[in-house]
Amino acid sequence: MNRIDATFEQLKAQGKTALVPFLTIGDPDIATSLDIIEALEQAGADMVELGVPYSDPLADGPVIQRASERALKTRVTMEEVVHLAHDARERGIQLPFILFTYYNPVLQYGLDRFFKLVVDKGISGLIIPDLPIEEDEEVRQMAEAANIHLIPLVAPTSNDRVKRIAAKARGFVYCVSSLGVTGVRADFHAGIDEFLSTVRSATDTPIAVGFGISSREQVERFSKQADGVIVGSAIVRKIEEVLPLLQSEGTKQEGLQQIREFVSSLKA
Ligand SMILES: O=P(O)(O)OC[C@@H](O)[C@@H](O)c1c[nH]c2ccccc12
């Protein structure tokens, strides 16, 4: 069984909602990213999106754009991100890993070569935000052959497409809470509740909400309608805040502790 499915089943039996952080891998370096992933698990994360840094993150707000720039300075490659997942599994981290990459780096790497790279590395899910459903059949088949769920995104504007996207979804349906780019928000798309009900009625696959979520109140709000909540920018911003602590041996643990405290404050 795929770890994502097992995790949602477990949480559902406990009446809990999955907390799914996103982080940009290699920010500030690969070794620290591994420590942060461990801290996320200790703080109660249920799965994690491993962001492959990209030079043209069109759907990202300033926080994640800055994180990508910092990571690209250390020239993080797709291979290093995938090997990090494998190393994290070796270190005993149990979280389901969701590889998060824009489509271009996958195409540059080559589809066949990419799926040969990611298979059997402990990766359970794949999110490619700019791969439209109209073009995703080949990627979906190659992912399923590698026992990796291709997780689709649906936005509040996707209305008639929601049913088609949700019907083929594996792992979970990523429901985008607002239009625009990633980043902490005070409020969400006006019709978000109806939108989530529409997605819910279109599939038995779990649904998770992301974009703009940064507080326990917002997590609780979405826990009523979704099986998971995704938090990226708020966590990446916390990583950015504690970078000076993370980057010197003597204060690294203090930096990791501050990340743990922020993430556990989100757990409803
Ligand atoms: O950062 P936010 O507002 O918490 O949203 C999650 C988001 O970071 C993560 O899922 C993500 C990072 N980059 C993306 C690009 C498109 C869609 C989603 C993403």
Tab-separated table of C-alpha atoms and ligand atoms in Angstrom:
chain	number	residue	atom	x	y	z
A	1	MET	CA	0.000	0.000	0.000
A	2	ASN	CA	1.145	3.559	-0.749
A	3	ARG	CA	2.184	5.430	2.437
A	4	ILE	CA	-0.091	8.367	1.580
A	5	ASP	CA	-3.160	6.102	1.466
A	6	ALA	CA	-2.146	4.387	4.719
A	7	THR	CA	-1.654	7.731	6.468
A	8	PHE	CA	-5.041	9.113	5.416
A	9	GLU	CA	-6.724	5.853	6.484
A	10	GLN	CA	-5.052	5.999	9.890
A	11	LEU	CA	-5.910	9.685	10.439
A	12	LYS	CA	-9.501	9.163	9.306
A	13	ALA	CA	-9.905	6.348	11.862
A	14	GLN	CA	-8.619	8.777	14.508
A	15	GLY	CA	-10.839	11.592	13.255
A	16	LYS	CA	-7.764	13.697	12.530
A	17	THR	CA	-6.683	15.946	9.657
A	18	ALA	CA	-3.275	15.550	8.000
A	19	LEU	CA	-0.814	18.414	8.433
A	20	VAL	CA	1.296	18.612	5.247
A	21	PRO	CA	4.208	21.064	5.344
A	22	PHE	CA	6.056	22.163	2.205
A	23	LEU	CA	9.744	23.138	2.287
A	24	THR	CA	12.217	24.084	-0.388
A	25	ILE	CA	14.975	21.491	-0.357
A	26	GLY	CA	18.514	22.881	-0.144
A	27	ASP	CA	17.445	26.007	1.752
A	28	PRO	CA	19.982	26.672	3.215
A	29	ASP	CA	21.595	23.321	2.282
A	30	ILE	CA	20.734	19.634	1.821
A	31	ALA	CA	22.026	18.487	5.227
A	32	THR	CA	19.969	21.142	7.040
A	33	SER	CA	16.891	20.223	4.988
A	34	LEU	CA	17.251	16.666	6.290
A	35	ASP	CA	17.381	17.978	9.875
A	36	ILE	CA	14.311	20.150	9.205
A	37	ILE	CA	12.320	17.212	7.800
A	38	GLU	CA	13.136	15.253	10.986
A	39	ALA	CA	11.997	18.251	13.057
A	40	LEU	CA	8.757	18.448	11.044
A	41	GLU	CA	8.012	14.803	11.815
A	42	GLN	CA	8.795	15.342	15.507
A	43	ALA	CA	6.470	18.359	15.529
A	44	GLY	CA	3.540	16.295	14.251
A	45	ALA	CA	3.604	16.660	10.460
A	46	ASP	CA	1.852	13.726	8.754
A	47	MET	CA	3.472	13.962	5.289
A	48	VAL	CA	5.802	16.475	3.645
A	49	GLU	CA	6.126	18.163	0.264
A	50	LEU	CA	9.786	18.192	-0.816
A	51	GLY	CA	10.153	21.253	-3.047
A	52	VAL	CA	12.676	21.038	-5.897
A	53	PRO	CA	14.050	24.588	-6.200
A	54	TYR	CA	13.397	26.167	-9.591
A	55	SER	CA	14.615	29.383	-11.226
A	56	ASP	CA	11.186	30.398	-12.524
A	57	PRO	CA	8.639	29.525	-9.797
A	58	LEU	CA	5.684	31.234	-11.478
A	59	ALA	CA	3.090	30.137	-8.942
A	60	ASP	CA	5.141	31.124	-5.935
A	61	GLY	CA	4.984	34.222	-3.800
A	62	PRO	CA	8.061	36.095	-2.528
A	63	VAL	CA	8.787	33.805	0.457
A	64	ILE	CA	9.182	30.644	-1.606
A	65	GLN	CA	10.843	32.546	-4.449
A	66	ARG	CA	13.552	33.688	-1.986
A	67	ALA	CA	13.916	30.143	-0.638
A	68	SER	CA	14.374	28.827	-4.193
A	69	GLU	CA	17.028	31.468	-4.889
A	70	ARG	CA	18.932	30.521	-1.717
A	71	ALA	CA	18.726	26.829	-2.564
A	72	LEU	CA	19.793	27.377	-6.171
A	73	LYS	CA	22.903	29.194	-4.887
A	74	THR	CA	23.988	25.817	-3.500
A	75	ARG	CA	23.036	24.351	-6.907
A	76	VAL	CA	20.592	21.756	-5.599
A	77	THR	CA	19.750	19.240	-8.321
A	78	MET	CA	16.706	17.015	-8.855
A	79	GLU	CA	18.941	14.046	-8.027
A	80	GLU	CA	20.025	15.541	-4.723
A	81	VAL	CA	16.405	16.123	-3.694
A	82	VAL	CA	15.472	12.538	-4.548
A	83	HIS	CA	18.529	11.136	-2.769
A	84	LEU	CA	17.590	13.264	0.244
A	85	ALA	CA	14.237	11.422	0.419
A	86	HIS	CA	16.105	8.130	0.338
A	87	ASP	CA	18.546	9.309	3.049
A	88	ALA	CA	15.653	10.511	5.209
A	89	ARG	CA	14.043	7.057	4.971
A	90	GLU	CA	17.423	5.522	5.906
A	91	ARG	CA	17.519	7.866	8.923
A	92	GLY	CA	14.201	6.316	10.004
A	93	ILE	CA	11.875	9.164	9.084
A	94	GLN	CA	8.475	7.600	8.355
A	95	LEU	CA	6.670	10.560	6.759
A	96	PRO	CA	5.229	9.973	3.283
A	97	PHE	CA	7.301	12.093	0.882
A	98	ILE	CA	5.621	14.076	-1.873
A	99	LEU	CA	8.073	15.298	-4.495
A	100	PHE	CA	7.080	18.799	-5.554
A	101	THR	CA	8.490	20.110	-8.821
A	102	TYR	CA	7.524	22.333	-11.692
A	103	TYR	CA	7.176	20.494	-15.014
A	104	ASN	CA	10.167	22.044	-16.768
A	105	PRO	CA	12.841	20.445	-14.569
A	106	VAL	CA	11.149	17.056	-15.158
A	107	LEU	CA	11.121	17.579	-18.929
A	108	GLN	CA	14.746	18.748	-18.872
A	109	TYR	CA	15.669	15.638	-16.916
A	110	GLY	CA	13.642	13.437	-19.285
A	111	LEU	CA	10.454	11.584	-18.299
A	112	ASP	CA	11.871	8.043	-18.492
A	113	ARG	CA	15.069	9.040	-16.692
A	114	PHE	CA	13.043	10.943	-14.060
A	115	PHE	CA	10.843	7.938	-13.175
A	116	LYS	CA	13.891	5.649	-13.087
A	117	LEU	CA	15.401	8.136	-10.615
A	118	VAL	CA	12.389	8.452	-8.322
A	119	VAL	CA	11.265	4.811	-8.138
A	120	ASP	CA	12.131	2.960	-4.908
A	121	LYS	CA	13.483	6.081	-3.187
A	122	GLY	CA	10.709	6.284	-0.587
A	123	ILE	CA	8.692	8.808	-2.586
A	124	SER	CA	4.923	8.216	-2.421
A	125	GLY	CA	3.511	11.266	-4.169
A	126	LEU	CA	4.292	13.732	-6.917
A	127	ILE	CA	2.889	17.241	-7.421
A	128	ILE	CA	3.596	19.115	-10.661
A	129	PRO	CA	1.537	22.314	-10.336
A	130	ASP	CA	1.932	23.405	-13.968
A	131	LEU	CA	1.085	20.038	-15.555
A	132	PRO	CA	-2.513	20.435	-16.769
A	133	ILE	CA	-4.838	17.434	-16.634
A	134	GLU	CA	-5.161	17.588	-20.432
A	135	GLU	CA	-1.483	16.591	-20.738
A	136	ASP	CA	-0.943	14.436	-17.685
A	137	GLU	CA	-1.955	10.930	-18.885
A	138	GLU	CA	1.584	9.717	-19.658
A	139	VAL	CA	2.998	11.142	-16.405
A	140	ARG	CA	0.121	9.604	-14.429
A	141	GLN	CA	0.718	6.151	-15.909
A	142	MET	CA	4.484	6.301	-15.313
A	143	ALA	CA	3.898	7.498	-11.750
A	144	GLU	CA	1.414	4.728	-10.960
A	145	ALA	CA	3.856	2.177	-12.404
A	146	ALA	CA	6.361	3.464	-9.832
A	147	ASN	CA	3.727	3.275	-7.050
A	148	ILE	CA	3.811	7.069	-6.830
A	149	HIS	CA	0.516	9.003	-6.741
A	150	LEU	CA	0.272	11.952	-9.122
A	151	ILE	CA	-1.596	14.472	-6.972
A	152	PRO	CA	-3.651	16.981	-8.992
A	153	LEU	CA	-4.421	20.571	-8.093
A	154	VAL	CA	-7.885	22.057	-8.455
A	155	ALA	CA	-8.589	25.762	-8.115
A	156	PRO	CA	-11.898	27.472	-7.255
A	157	THR	CA	-12.153	28.474	-10.918
A	158	SER	CA	-11.804	24.915	-12.199
A	159	ASN	CA	-15.560	24.293	-11.724
A	160	ASP	CA	-16.546	21.909	-14.581
A	161	ARG	CA	-13.011	20.503	-14.717
A	162	VAL	CA	-13.158	19.656	-10.994
A	163	LYS	CA	-15.138	16.469	-11.613
A	164	ARG	CA	-12.743	15.212	-14.289
A	165	ILE	CA	-9.674	16.060	-12.222
A	166	ALA	CA	-11.075	14.663	-8.974
A	167	ALA	CA	-12.291	11.449	-10.629
A	168	LYS	CA	-8.735	10.515	-11.693
A	169	ALA	CA	-7.008	11.775	-8.541
A	170	ARG	CA	-4.734	9.494	-6.528
A	171	GLY	CA	-3.297	10.203	-3.092
A	172	PHE	CA	-5.317	13.332	-2.514
A	173	VAL	CA	-6.855	16.216	-4.416
A	174	TYR	CA	-4.923	19.440	-3.755
A	175	CYS	CA	-7.615	22.112	-3.420
A	176	VAL	CA	-6.121	25.567	-3.861
A	177	SER	CA	-7.816	27.903	-1.364
A	178	SER	CA	-7.355	31.100	-3.334
A	179	LEU	CA	-6.439	32.398	-6.736
A	180	GLY	CA	-2.978	33.829	-7.328
A	181	VAL	CA	0.357	32.663	-5.940
A	182	THR	CA	1.427	30.921	-2.735
A	183	GLY	CA	1.770	33.055	0.370
A	184	VAL	CA	0.257	33.703	3.792
A	185	ARG	CA	-3.242	35.165	3.599
A	186	ALA	CA	-5.821	36.525	6.045
A	187	ASP	CA	-8.788	35.430	3.956
A	188	PHE	CA	-9.590	32.974	1.191
A	189	HIS	CA	-11.601	32.714	-2.009
A	190	ALA	CA	-15.196	33.771	-1.339
A	191	GLY	CA	-16.747	30.513	-2.527
A	192	ILE	CA	-14.183	28.246	-0.857
A	193	ASP	CA	-16.697	26.265	1.198
A	194	GLU	CA	-18.924	25.459	-1.802
A	195	PHE	CA	-15.792	24.679	-3.831
A	196	LEU	CA	-14.607	22.148	-1.232
A	197	SER	CA	-18.067	20.553	-1.126
A	198	THR	CA	-18.001	20.228	-4.922
A	199	VAL	CA	-14.622	18.494	-4.824
A	200	ARG	CA	-15.742	16.291	-1.933
A	201	SER	CA	-18.821	15.120	-3.848
A	202	ALA	CA	-16.755	14.406	-6.964
A	203	THR	CA	-14.434	11.773	-5.459
A	204	ASP	CA	-13.758	9.336	-2.603
A	205	THR	CA	-10.079	10.313	-2.729
A	206	PRO	CA	-9.019	12.438	0.258
A	207	ILE	CA	-8.954	16.192	-0.274
A	208	ALA	CA	-6.419	18.663	1.160
A	209	VAL	CA	-6.428	22.453	1.152
A	210	GLY	CA	-3.418	24.691	0.574
A	211	PHE	CA	-2.457	28.328	-0.097
A	212	GLY	CA	-2.237	30.983	2.538
A	213	ILE	CA	-2.629	28.856	5.668
A	214	SER	CA	-0.467	29.966	8.592
A	215	SER	CA	-2.355	29.588	11.883
A	216	ARG	CA	-4.062	26.962	14.061
A	217	GLU	CA	-7.391	28.774	13.536
A	218	GLN	CA	-7.066	28.484	9.756
A	219	VAL	CA	-6.025	24.813	10.059
A	220	GLU	CA	-9.067	24.138	12.249
A	221	ARG	CA	-11.335	26.007	9.853
A	222	PHE	CA	-10.312	23.779	6.945
A	223	SER	CA	-10.151	20.606	9.053
A	224	LYS	CA	-13.945	20.606	9.069
A	225	GLN	CA	-14.146	20.052	5.320
A	226	ALA	CA	-10.788	18.595	4.287
A	227	ASP	CA	-8.730	15.515	5.145
A	228	GLY	CA	-5.493	17.473	5.021
A	229	VAL	CA	-4.094	20.981	5.242
A	230	ILE	CA	-0.952	22.087	3.407
A	231	VAL	CA	1.292	24.789	4.856
A	232	GLY	CA	4.235	26.095	2.847
A	233	SER	CA	5.099	29.780	2.970
A	234	ALA	CA	4.464	30.156	6.705
A	235	ILE	CA	6.941	27.325	7.390
A	236	VAL	CA	9.426	28.483	4.764
A	237	ARG	CA	9.213	31.967	6.351
A	238	LYS	CA	10.007	30.452	9.770
A	239	ILE	CA	12.994	28.617	8.232
A	240	GLU	CA	14.120	31.952	6.734
A	241	GLU	CA	13.778	33.635	10.129
A	242	VAL	CA	15.947	31.046	11.899
A	243	LEU	CA	18.548	30.662	9.118
A	244	PRO	CA	21.267	32.443	11.173
A	245	LEU	CA	20.664	29.927	14.004
A	246	LEU	CA	20.577	26.933	11.639
A	247	GLN	CA	23.817	27.919	9.958
A	248	SER	CA	26.084	27.722	12.960
A	249	GLU	CA	26.640	24.428	14.822
A	250	GLY	CA	26.240	26.001	18.257
A	251	THR	CA	22.717	27.322	17.637
A	252	LYS	CA	21.387	24.781	15.102
A	253	GLN	CA	19.300	22.915	17.694
A	254	GLU	CA	17.736	26.201	18.837
A	255	GLY	CA	16.802	26.937	15.230
A	256	LEU	CA	15.281	23.486	14.743
A	257	GLN	CA	13.387	23.846	18.042
A	258	GLN	CA	11.803	27.111	16.862
A	259	ILE	CA	10.632	25.327	13.697
A	260	ARG	CA	9.207	22.475	15.782
A	261	GLU	CA	7.368	24.934	18.012
A	262	PHE	CA	5.815	26.773	15.079
A	263	VAL	CA	4.689	23.570	13.333
A	264	SER	CA	3.248	21.992	16.480
A	265	SER	CA	1.349	25.255	17.128
A	266	LEU	CA	-0.513	24.576	13.857
A	267	LYS	CA	-1.706	21.098	14.852
A	268	ALA	CA	-5.354	21.417	15.682
B	1	LIG	O1	2.822	28.622	0.550
B	1	LIG	P1	1.365	28.399	0.939
B	1	LIG	O2	0.511	29.649	0.685
B	1	LIG	O3	1.234	27.831	2.329
B	1	LIG	O4	0.821	27.265	-0.065
B	1	LIG	C1	1.354	25.911	-0.068
B	1	LIG	C2	2.424	25.910	-1.101
B	1	LIG	O5	3.559	26.558	-0.557
B	1	LIG	C3	2.964	24.588	-1.665
B	1	LIG	O6	2.000	23.586	-1.749
B	1	LIG	C4	3.508	25.035	-2.980
B	1	LIG	C5	4.789	25.549	-3.151
B	1	LIG	N1	4.930	26.025	-4.408
B	1	LIG	C6	3.727	25.868	-5.093
B	1	LIG	C7	3.361	26.238	-6.386
B	1	LIG	C8	2.040	25.981	-6.820
B	1	LIG	C9	1.113	25.326	-5.927
B	1	LIG	C10	1.494	24.933	-4.602
B	1	LIG	C11	2.794	25.252	-4.208
